[in-house]
XYZ file of C-alpha atoms in Angstrom:
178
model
C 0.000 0.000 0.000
C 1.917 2.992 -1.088
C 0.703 6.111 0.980
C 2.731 9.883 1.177
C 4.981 10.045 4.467
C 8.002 11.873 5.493
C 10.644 10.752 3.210
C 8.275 11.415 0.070
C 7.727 15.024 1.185
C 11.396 15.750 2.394
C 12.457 14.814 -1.213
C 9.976 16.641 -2.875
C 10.975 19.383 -0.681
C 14.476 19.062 -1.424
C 13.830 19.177 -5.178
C 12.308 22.308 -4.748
C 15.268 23.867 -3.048
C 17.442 22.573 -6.029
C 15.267 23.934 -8.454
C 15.743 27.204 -9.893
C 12.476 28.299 -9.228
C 11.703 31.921 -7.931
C 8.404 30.360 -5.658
C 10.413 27.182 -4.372
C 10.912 28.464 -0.693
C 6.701 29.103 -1.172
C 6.355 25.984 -2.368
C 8.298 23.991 0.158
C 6.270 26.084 3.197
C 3.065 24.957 1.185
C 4.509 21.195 2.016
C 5.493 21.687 5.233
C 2.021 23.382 6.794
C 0.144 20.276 4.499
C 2.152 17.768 6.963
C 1.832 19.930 10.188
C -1.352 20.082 9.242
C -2.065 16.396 8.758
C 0.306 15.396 11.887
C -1.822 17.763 14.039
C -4.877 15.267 12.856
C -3.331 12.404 13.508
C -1.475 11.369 10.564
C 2.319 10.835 11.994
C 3.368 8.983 8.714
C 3.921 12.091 7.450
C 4.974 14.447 10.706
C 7.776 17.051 9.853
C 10.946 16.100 10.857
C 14.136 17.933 11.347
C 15.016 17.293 7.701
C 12.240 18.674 6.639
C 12.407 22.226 8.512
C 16.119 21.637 7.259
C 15.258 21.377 3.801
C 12.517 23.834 3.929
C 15.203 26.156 5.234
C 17.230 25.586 2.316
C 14.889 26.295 -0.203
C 14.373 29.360 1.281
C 18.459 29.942 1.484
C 18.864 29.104 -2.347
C 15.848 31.713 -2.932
C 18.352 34.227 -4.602
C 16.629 34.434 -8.226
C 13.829 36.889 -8.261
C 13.210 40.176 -6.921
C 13.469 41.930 -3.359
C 10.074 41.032 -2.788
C 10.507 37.481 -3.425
C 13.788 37.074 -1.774
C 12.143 38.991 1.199
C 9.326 36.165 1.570
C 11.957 33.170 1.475
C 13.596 35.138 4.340
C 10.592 35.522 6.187
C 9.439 31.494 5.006
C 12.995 30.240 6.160
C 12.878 32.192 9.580
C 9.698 30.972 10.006
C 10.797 27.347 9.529
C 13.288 27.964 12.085
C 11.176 29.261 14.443
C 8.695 26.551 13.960
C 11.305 23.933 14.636
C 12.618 25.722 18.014
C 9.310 25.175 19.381
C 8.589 21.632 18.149
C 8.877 18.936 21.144
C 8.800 16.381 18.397
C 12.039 17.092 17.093
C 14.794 19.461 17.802
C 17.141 21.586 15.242
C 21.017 19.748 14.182
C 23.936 21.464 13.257
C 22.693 21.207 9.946
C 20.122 23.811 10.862
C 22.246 26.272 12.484
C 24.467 26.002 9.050
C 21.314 26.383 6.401
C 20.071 29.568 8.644
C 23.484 31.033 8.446
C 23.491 30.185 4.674
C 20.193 32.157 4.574
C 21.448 35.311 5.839
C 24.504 35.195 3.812
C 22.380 35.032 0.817
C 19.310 36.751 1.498
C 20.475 40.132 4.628
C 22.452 42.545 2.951
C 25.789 42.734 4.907
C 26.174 44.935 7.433
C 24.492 45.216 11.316
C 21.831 43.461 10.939
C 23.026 40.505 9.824
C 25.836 40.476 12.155
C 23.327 40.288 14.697
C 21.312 38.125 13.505
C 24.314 35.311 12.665
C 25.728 36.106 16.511
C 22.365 34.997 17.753
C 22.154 31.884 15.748
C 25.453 31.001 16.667
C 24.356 31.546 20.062
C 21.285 28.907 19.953
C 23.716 26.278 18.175
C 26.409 26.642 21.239
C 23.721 26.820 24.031
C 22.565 23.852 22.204
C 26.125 22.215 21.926
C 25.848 22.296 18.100
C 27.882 24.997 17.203
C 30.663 22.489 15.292
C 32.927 23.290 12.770
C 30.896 23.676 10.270
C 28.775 26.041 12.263
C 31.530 28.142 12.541
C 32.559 27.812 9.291
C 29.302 29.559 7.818
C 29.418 31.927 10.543
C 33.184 32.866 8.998
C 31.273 33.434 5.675
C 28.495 35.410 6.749
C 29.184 37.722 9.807
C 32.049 40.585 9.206
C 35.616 39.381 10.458
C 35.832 41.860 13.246
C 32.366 40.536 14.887
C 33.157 36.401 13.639
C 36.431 37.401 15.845
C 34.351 38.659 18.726
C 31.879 36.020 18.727
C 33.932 33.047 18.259
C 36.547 34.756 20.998
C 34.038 34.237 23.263
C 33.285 31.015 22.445
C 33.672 28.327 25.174
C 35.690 25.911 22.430
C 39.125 24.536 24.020
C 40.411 23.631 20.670
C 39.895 27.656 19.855
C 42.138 30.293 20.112
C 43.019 33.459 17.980
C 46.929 34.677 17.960
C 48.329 37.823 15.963
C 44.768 38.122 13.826
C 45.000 34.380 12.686
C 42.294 31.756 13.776
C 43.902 28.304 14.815
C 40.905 25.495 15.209
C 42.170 21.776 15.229
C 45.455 22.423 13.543
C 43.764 24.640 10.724
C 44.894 27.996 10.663
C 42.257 30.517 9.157
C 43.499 34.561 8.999
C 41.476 37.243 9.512
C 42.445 40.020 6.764
């Protein structure tokens, strides 16, 4: 008996973030409220799962064809996702999560304050939450401004962390700070 569940509509999902369609961050939130919807009735073959807010996240992140107003709505649509999965007791958000939403603003905030502040508070969840890995920090090299990635990652609990001489040293990888 073949039936939609989770996997079905994370790879749909997914296709839609690979596409190079201007409504795929709509479309994937049109997916995602059908199975919170039809979770919320019962239906747990086909609950959201941290993929899925993951994926949905990343359709939103890839969302850079369009206009302002469109890549304004996959901003809102992938914040929302985020959100939405914060608050889940179901399932909770991966590294993977923290990465996407950092992806997000990089692609989608112009540079400057507000996305400085916005990336040091992510980072912030995904340490609080013990996910803030190399790859976390990574992203967070690509989208916050070196002098604030310097600050937050400073401040950063991380043994295997430390900054000499303006050059970032992380498990034997040395990354400078221009």
């Amino acid at each position: 008996d073949l039936a939609p569940n989770t996997i079905g509509y994370n790879a749909v999902i997914d296709a839609f973030a690979r596409s190079k369609s201007v409504s795929k961050a709509y479309r994937a939130e049109l997916l995602l409220e059908r199975m919170l919807e039809e979770s919320d009735k019962g239906n747990l073959s086909i609950r959201p799962d941290t993929i899925t807010f993951n994926s949905v996240i990343n359709a939103a992140a890839k969302s850079v064809y369009g206009d302002s107003i469109s890549r304004n709505e996959a901003y809102l649509i992938g914040l929302n996702a985020f959100k939405t999965l914060h608050g889940l007791d179901y399932c909770k958000p991966s590294s993977i999560t923290y990465i996407t939403f950092l992806k997000l603003l990089d692609n989608l905030v112009e540079s400057g304050t507000s996305r400085d502040y916005m990336a040091e508070k992510v980072f912030g969840l995904s340490d609080s939450s013990g996910l803030a890995t190399e790859g976390v920090k990574a992203q967070l090299r690509k989208t916050c401004s070196p002098l604030v990635t310097k600050r937050i990652l400073s401040s950063c609990d991380d043994k295997d962390y430390h900054i000499q001489k303006g050059k970032w040293y992380t498990k034997g990888t040395l990354w400078k700070i221009d």
